[in-house]
Coordinates of C-alpha atoms in Angstrom, one line a residue:
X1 CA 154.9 68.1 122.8
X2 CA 155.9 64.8 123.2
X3 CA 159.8 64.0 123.8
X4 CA 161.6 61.5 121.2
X5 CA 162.5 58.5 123.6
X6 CA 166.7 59.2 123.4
X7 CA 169.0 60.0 126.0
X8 CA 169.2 63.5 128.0
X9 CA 173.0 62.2 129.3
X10 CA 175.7 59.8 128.5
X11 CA 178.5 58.5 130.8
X12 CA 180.9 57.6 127.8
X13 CA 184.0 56.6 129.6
X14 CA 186.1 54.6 130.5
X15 CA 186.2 51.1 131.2
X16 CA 187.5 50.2 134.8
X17 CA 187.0 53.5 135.7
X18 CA 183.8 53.6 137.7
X19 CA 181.1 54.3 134.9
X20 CA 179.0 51.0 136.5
X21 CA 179.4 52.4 139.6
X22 CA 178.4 55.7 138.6
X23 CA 175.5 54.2 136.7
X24 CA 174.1 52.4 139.3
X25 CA 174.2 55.5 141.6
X26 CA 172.8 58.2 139.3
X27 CA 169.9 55.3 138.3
X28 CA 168.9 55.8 142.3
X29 CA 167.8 58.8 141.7
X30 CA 164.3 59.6 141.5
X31 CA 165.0 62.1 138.7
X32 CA 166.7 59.6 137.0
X33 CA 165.6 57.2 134.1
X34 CA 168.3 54.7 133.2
X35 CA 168.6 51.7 130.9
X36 CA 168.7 48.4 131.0
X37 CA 170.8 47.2 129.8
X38 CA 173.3 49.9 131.1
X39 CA 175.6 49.4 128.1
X40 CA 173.6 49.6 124.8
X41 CA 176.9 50.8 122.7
X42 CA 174.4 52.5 119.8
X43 CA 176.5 55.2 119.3
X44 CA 179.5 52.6 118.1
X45 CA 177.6 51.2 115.3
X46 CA 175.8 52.8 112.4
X47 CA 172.0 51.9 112.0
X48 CA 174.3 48.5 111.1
X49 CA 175.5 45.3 112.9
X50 CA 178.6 45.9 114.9
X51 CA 182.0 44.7 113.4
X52 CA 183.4 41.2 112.8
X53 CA 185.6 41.5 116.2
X54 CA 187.5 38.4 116.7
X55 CA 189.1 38.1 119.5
X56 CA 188.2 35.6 122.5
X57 CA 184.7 36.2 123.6
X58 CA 183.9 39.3 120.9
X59 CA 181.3 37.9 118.9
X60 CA 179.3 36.1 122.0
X61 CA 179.8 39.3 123.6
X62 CA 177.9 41.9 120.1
X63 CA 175.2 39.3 120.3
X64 CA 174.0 42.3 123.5
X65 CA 174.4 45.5 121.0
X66 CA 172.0 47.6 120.1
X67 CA 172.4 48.8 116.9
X68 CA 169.4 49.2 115.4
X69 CA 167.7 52.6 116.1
X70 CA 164.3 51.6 116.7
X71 CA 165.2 48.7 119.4
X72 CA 167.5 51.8 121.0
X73 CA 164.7 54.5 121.1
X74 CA 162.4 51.6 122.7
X75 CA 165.3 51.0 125.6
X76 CA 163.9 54.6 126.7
X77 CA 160.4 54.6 126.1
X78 CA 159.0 53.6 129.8
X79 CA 160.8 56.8 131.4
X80 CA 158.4 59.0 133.1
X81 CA 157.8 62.4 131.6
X82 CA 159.7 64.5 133.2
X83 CA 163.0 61.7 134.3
X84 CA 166.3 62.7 132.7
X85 CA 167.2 60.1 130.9
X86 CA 170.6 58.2 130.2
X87 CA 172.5 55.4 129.4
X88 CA 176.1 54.1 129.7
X89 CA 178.6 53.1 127.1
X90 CA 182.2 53.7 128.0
X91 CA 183.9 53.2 124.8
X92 CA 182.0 55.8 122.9
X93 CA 184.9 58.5 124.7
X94 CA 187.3 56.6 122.6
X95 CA 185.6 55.8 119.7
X96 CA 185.9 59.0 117.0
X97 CA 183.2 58.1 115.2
X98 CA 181.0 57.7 117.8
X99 CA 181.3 61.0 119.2
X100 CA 181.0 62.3 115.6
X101 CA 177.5 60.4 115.6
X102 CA 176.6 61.5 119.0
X103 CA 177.4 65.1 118.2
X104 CA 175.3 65.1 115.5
X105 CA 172.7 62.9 116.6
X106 CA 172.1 64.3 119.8
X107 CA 172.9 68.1 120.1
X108 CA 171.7 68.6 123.6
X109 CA 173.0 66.0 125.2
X110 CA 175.2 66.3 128.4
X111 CA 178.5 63.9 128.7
X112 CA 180.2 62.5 131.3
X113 CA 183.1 61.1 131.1
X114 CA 184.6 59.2 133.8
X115 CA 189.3 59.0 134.1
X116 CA 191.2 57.0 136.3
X117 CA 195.0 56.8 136.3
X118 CA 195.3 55.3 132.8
X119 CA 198.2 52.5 134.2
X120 CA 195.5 51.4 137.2
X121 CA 193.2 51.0 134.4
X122 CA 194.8 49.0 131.8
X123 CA 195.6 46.6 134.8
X124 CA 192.0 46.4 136.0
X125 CA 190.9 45.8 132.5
X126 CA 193.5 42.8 131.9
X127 CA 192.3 41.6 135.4
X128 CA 188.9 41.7 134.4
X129 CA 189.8 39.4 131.5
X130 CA 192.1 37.3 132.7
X131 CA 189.6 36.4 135.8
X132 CA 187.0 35.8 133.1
X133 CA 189.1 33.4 131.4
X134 CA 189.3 35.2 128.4
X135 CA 192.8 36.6 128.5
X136 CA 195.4 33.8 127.6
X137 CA 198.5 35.8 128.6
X138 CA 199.2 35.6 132.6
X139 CA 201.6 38.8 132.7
X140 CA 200.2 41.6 132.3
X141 CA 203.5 43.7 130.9
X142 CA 203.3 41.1 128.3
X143 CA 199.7 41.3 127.6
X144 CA 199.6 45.1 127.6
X145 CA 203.0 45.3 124.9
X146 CA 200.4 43.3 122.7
X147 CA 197.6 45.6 121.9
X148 CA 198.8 46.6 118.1
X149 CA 199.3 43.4 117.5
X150 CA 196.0 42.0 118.8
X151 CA 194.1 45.6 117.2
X152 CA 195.4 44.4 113.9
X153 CA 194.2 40.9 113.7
X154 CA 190.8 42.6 114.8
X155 CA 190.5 42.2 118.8
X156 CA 187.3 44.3 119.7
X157 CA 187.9 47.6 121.4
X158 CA 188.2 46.1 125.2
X159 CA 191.6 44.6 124.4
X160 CA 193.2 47.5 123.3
X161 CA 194.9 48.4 127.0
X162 CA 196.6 51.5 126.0
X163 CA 194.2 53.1 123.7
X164 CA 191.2 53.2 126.0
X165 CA 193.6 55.3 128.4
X166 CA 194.4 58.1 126.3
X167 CA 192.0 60.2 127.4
X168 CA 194.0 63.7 126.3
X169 CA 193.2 62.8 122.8
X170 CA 189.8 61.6 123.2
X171 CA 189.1 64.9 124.8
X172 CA 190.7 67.0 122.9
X173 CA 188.6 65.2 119.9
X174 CA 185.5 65.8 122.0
X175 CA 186.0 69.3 122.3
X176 CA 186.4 69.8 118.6
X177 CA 182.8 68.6 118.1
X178 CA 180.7 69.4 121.3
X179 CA 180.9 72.9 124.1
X180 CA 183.0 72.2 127.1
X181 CA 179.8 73.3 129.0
X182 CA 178.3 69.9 127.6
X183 CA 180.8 67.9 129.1
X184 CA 181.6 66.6 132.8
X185 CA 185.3 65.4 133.6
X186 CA 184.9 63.1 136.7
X187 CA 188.0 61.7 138.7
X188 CA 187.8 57.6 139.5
X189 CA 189.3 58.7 142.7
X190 CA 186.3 61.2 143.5
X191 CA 184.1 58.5 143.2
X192 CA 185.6 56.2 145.7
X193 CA 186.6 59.0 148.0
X194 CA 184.3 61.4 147.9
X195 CA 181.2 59.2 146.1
X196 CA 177.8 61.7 147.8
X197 CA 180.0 64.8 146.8
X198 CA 180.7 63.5 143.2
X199 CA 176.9 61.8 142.8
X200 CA 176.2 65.8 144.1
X201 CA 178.5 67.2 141.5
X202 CA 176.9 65.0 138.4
X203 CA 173.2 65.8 139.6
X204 CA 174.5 69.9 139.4
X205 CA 176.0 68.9 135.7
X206 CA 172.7 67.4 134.4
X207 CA 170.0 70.1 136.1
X208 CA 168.6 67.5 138.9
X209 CA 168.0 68.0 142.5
X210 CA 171.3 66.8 144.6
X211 CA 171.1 65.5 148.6
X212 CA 169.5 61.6 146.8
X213 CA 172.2 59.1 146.3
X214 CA 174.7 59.5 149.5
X215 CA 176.8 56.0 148.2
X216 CA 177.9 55.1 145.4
X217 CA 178.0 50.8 145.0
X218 CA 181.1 49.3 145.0
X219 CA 182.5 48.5 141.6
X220 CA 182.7 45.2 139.4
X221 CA 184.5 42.7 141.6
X222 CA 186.1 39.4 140.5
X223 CA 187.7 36.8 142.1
X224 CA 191.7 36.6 141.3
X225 CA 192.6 33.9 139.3
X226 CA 196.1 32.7 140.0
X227 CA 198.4 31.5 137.2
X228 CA 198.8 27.7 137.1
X229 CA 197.0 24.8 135.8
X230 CA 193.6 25.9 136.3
X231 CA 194.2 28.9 133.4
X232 CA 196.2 26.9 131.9
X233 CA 193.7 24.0 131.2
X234 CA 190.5 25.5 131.9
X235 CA 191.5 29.4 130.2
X236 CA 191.0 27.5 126.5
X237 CA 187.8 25.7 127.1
X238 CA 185.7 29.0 128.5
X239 CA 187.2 30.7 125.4
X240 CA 186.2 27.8 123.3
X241 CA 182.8 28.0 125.4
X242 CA 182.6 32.0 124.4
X243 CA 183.3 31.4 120.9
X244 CA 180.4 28.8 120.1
X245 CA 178.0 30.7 122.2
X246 CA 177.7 33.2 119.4
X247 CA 175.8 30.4 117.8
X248 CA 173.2 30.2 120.7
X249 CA 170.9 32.4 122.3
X250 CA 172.9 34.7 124.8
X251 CA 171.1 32.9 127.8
X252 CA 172.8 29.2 127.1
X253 CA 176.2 31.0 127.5
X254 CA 175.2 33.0 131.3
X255 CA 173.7 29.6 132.2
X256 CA 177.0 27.9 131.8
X257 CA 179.5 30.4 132.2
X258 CA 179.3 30.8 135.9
X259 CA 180.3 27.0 137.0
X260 CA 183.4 27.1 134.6
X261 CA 184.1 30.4 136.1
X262 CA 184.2 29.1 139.6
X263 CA 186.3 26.1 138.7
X264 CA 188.6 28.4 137.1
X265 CA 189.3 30.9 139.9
X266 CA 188.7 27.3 142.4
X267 CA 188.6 27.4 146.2
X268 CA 189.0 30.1 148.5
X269 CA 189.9 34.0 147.6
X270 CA 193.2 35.1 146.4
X271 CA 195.0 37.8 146.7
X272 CA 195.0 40.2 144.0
X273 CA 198.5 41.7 143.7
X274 CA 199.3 45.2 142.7
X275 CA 201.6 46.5 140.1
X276 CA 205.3 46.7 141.5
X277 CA 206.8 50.4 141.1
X278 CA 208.8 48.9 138.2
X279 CA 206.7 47.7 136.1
X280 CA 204.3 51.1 136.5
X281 CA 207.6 53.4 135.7
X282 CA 208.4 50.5 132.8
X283 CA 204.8 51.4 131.7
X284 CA 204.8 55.2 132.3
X285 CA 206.3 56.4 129.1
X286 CA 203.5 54.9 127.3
X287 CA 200.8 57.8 128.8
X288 CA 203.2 60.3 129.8
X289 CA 202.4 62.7 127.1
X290 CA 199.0 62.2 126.4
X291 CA 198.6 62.9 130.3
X292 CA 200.0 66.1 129.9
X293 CA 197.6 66.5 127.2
X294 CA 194.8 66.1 129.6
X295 CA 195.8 68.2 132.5
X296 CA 196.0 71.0 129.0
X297 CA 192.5 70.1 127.9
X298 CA 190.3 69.4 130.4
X299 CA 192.3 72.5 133.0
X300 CA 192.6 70.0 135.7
X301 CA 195.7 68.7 137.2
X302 CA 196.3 64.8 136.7
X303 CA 200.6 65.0 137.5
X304 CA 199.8 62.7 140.4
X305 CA 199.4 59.9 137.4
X306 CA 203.1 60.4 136.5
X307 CA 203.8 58.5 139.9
X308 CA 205.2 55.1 140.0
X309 CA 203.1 54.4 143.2
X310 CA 199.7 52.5 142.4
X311 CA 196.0 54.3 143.6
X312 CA 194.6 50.5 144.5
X313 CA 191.6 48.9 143.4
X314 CA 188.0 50.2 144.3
X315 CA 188.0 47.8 147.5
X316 CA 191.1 49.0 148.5
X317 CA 190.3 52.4 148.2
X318 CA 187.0 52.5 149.6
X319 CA 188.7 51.3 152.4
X320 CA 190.8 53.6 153.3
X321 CA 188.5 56.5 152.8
X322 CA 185.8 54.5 155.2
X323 CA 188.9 54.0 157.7
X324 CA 189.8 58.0 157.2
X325 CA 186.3 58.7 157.9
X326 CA 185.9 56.9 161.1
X327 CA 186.2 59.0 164.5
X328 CA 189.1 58.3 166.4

């Protein structure tokens, strides 16, 4: 009998925690049938277009959903027959609805669902914006004390700093819909420390063969951008640039996006500073219970998260785990 062409797996979360990197292991394997593109977001929509979103860069951005079912069932019609076959959409962990959808939708399928320390995430996540010259605020305490405000004027979901770390609620909502057996809690820090045992680990979750993918790639990487004139002058015209490319075919907008980007960052690298321990106890309060929450839900211990000392990026902590792993 001939299988519908929908996914066997989902890695549903969360952004700037490693679900690219993740991706691009599992996609190495030979079992393994992944799409392109990696993030469809389906499961966020209805069978209609996605919503009016209107913060800088949104609508250019839903000009790459898929959200009608047809054009999704197609994204995995070339897998061989017997490939397990996934995609990767980190907002459906916190979206409701789309886990509602997805449970209903797709009974059998397996989840993964990838953490990282929810303060080291909402940083990442502004950094990714603010290097992308999307993000008009240059402090990131400032930026972060903004998501309500930004939610209600209709900022898509990527903006909302906070939300997208709560991941004690978004599990606990899980786990109201789907079995615990369905679903795979993966640490960011496994992935950069230990990636062959955690690409090992995921292979066990979804039935496949394990001892293929030994690396995991390094993450998303972007060049710092530091605060000053550049952001200051160039910052409004590549979210000028993002908001008329919703009028042009998504290709105009790569094509010109990468020069503006590289003025905007301009010569040489920069360092990429880390959160001070004040501003991550300043921020602490903001997850503390919903981290609790977790380590309850998903009977693992995340405690460490309640420290004010910051885990690094993926470069910094790959590292230090290739640096641990060195003879002496």
């Amino acid at each position: 009998m001939e299988r519908r062409p929908q996914p066997d797996f989902l890695i549903i979360g969360a952004p700037k925690a490693g679900t690219t990197a993740l991706h691009s292991a599992l996609a190495r394997h030979p079992q393994v049938f992944a799409t392109t593109p990696k993030e469809p977001k389906y499961w966020l929509c209805d069978d209609a277009p996605p919503p009016h979103w209107r913060g800088p860069g949104d609508k250019h951005s839903q000009q790459e959903w898929v959200w009608r079912r047809q054009d999704y069932d197609r994204l995995f019609a070339a897998a061989p027959e017997h490939a397990v076959r996934g995609e990767s959409t980190p907002f459906y962990l916190w979206s409701t609805s789309a886990q509602r959808r997805i449970a209903q939708e797709l009974p059998e399928v397996k989840l993964i669902a990838v953490v990282r320390d929810p303060i080291d995430r909402a940083y990442s996540n502004w950094m990714h914006l603010w290097c992308d010259g999307l993000e008009p605020v240059a402090d990131f305490p400032t930026a972060f004390r903004l998501q309500d405000r930004r939610a209600d004027d209709g900022w898509a979901p990527f903006w909302r700093y906070r939300e997208l770390g709560l991941y004690g609620r978004q599990l606990d909502h899980l786990y109201g819909l789907v079995g615990e057996d369905r679903v795979l809690v993966v640490r960011y820090r496994d992935i950069v420390d230990e990636p062959a045992a955690t690409v090992d680990r995921a292979c066990r979750f979804l039935g496949i063969e394990q001892g293929h993918v030994d690396h995991i790639p390094k993450d998303n990487h972007r060049t710092y951008v530091e605060p000053g004139w550049r952001p200051k002058v160039l910052g409004p015209v590549i979210r000028g640039g993002a908001w008329l490319g919703q009028f042009a075919p998504p290709e105009v907008w790569r094509r010109s996006y990468p020069p503006l980007l590289r003025q905007l960052s301009g010569p040489g690298s920069h360092h990429r500073p880390r959160l001070r321990p004040e501003q991550r106890e300043q921020l602490l309060p903001a997850f503390a219970e919903d981290i609790e929450l977790l380590t309850k839900v998903s009977g693992q211990d995340f405690s460490d998260w309640l420290s004010t000392a910051s885990r690094g990026s993926f470069q910094e902590r790959a590292r230090l785990a290739e640096n641990l792993s060195e003879p002496a």
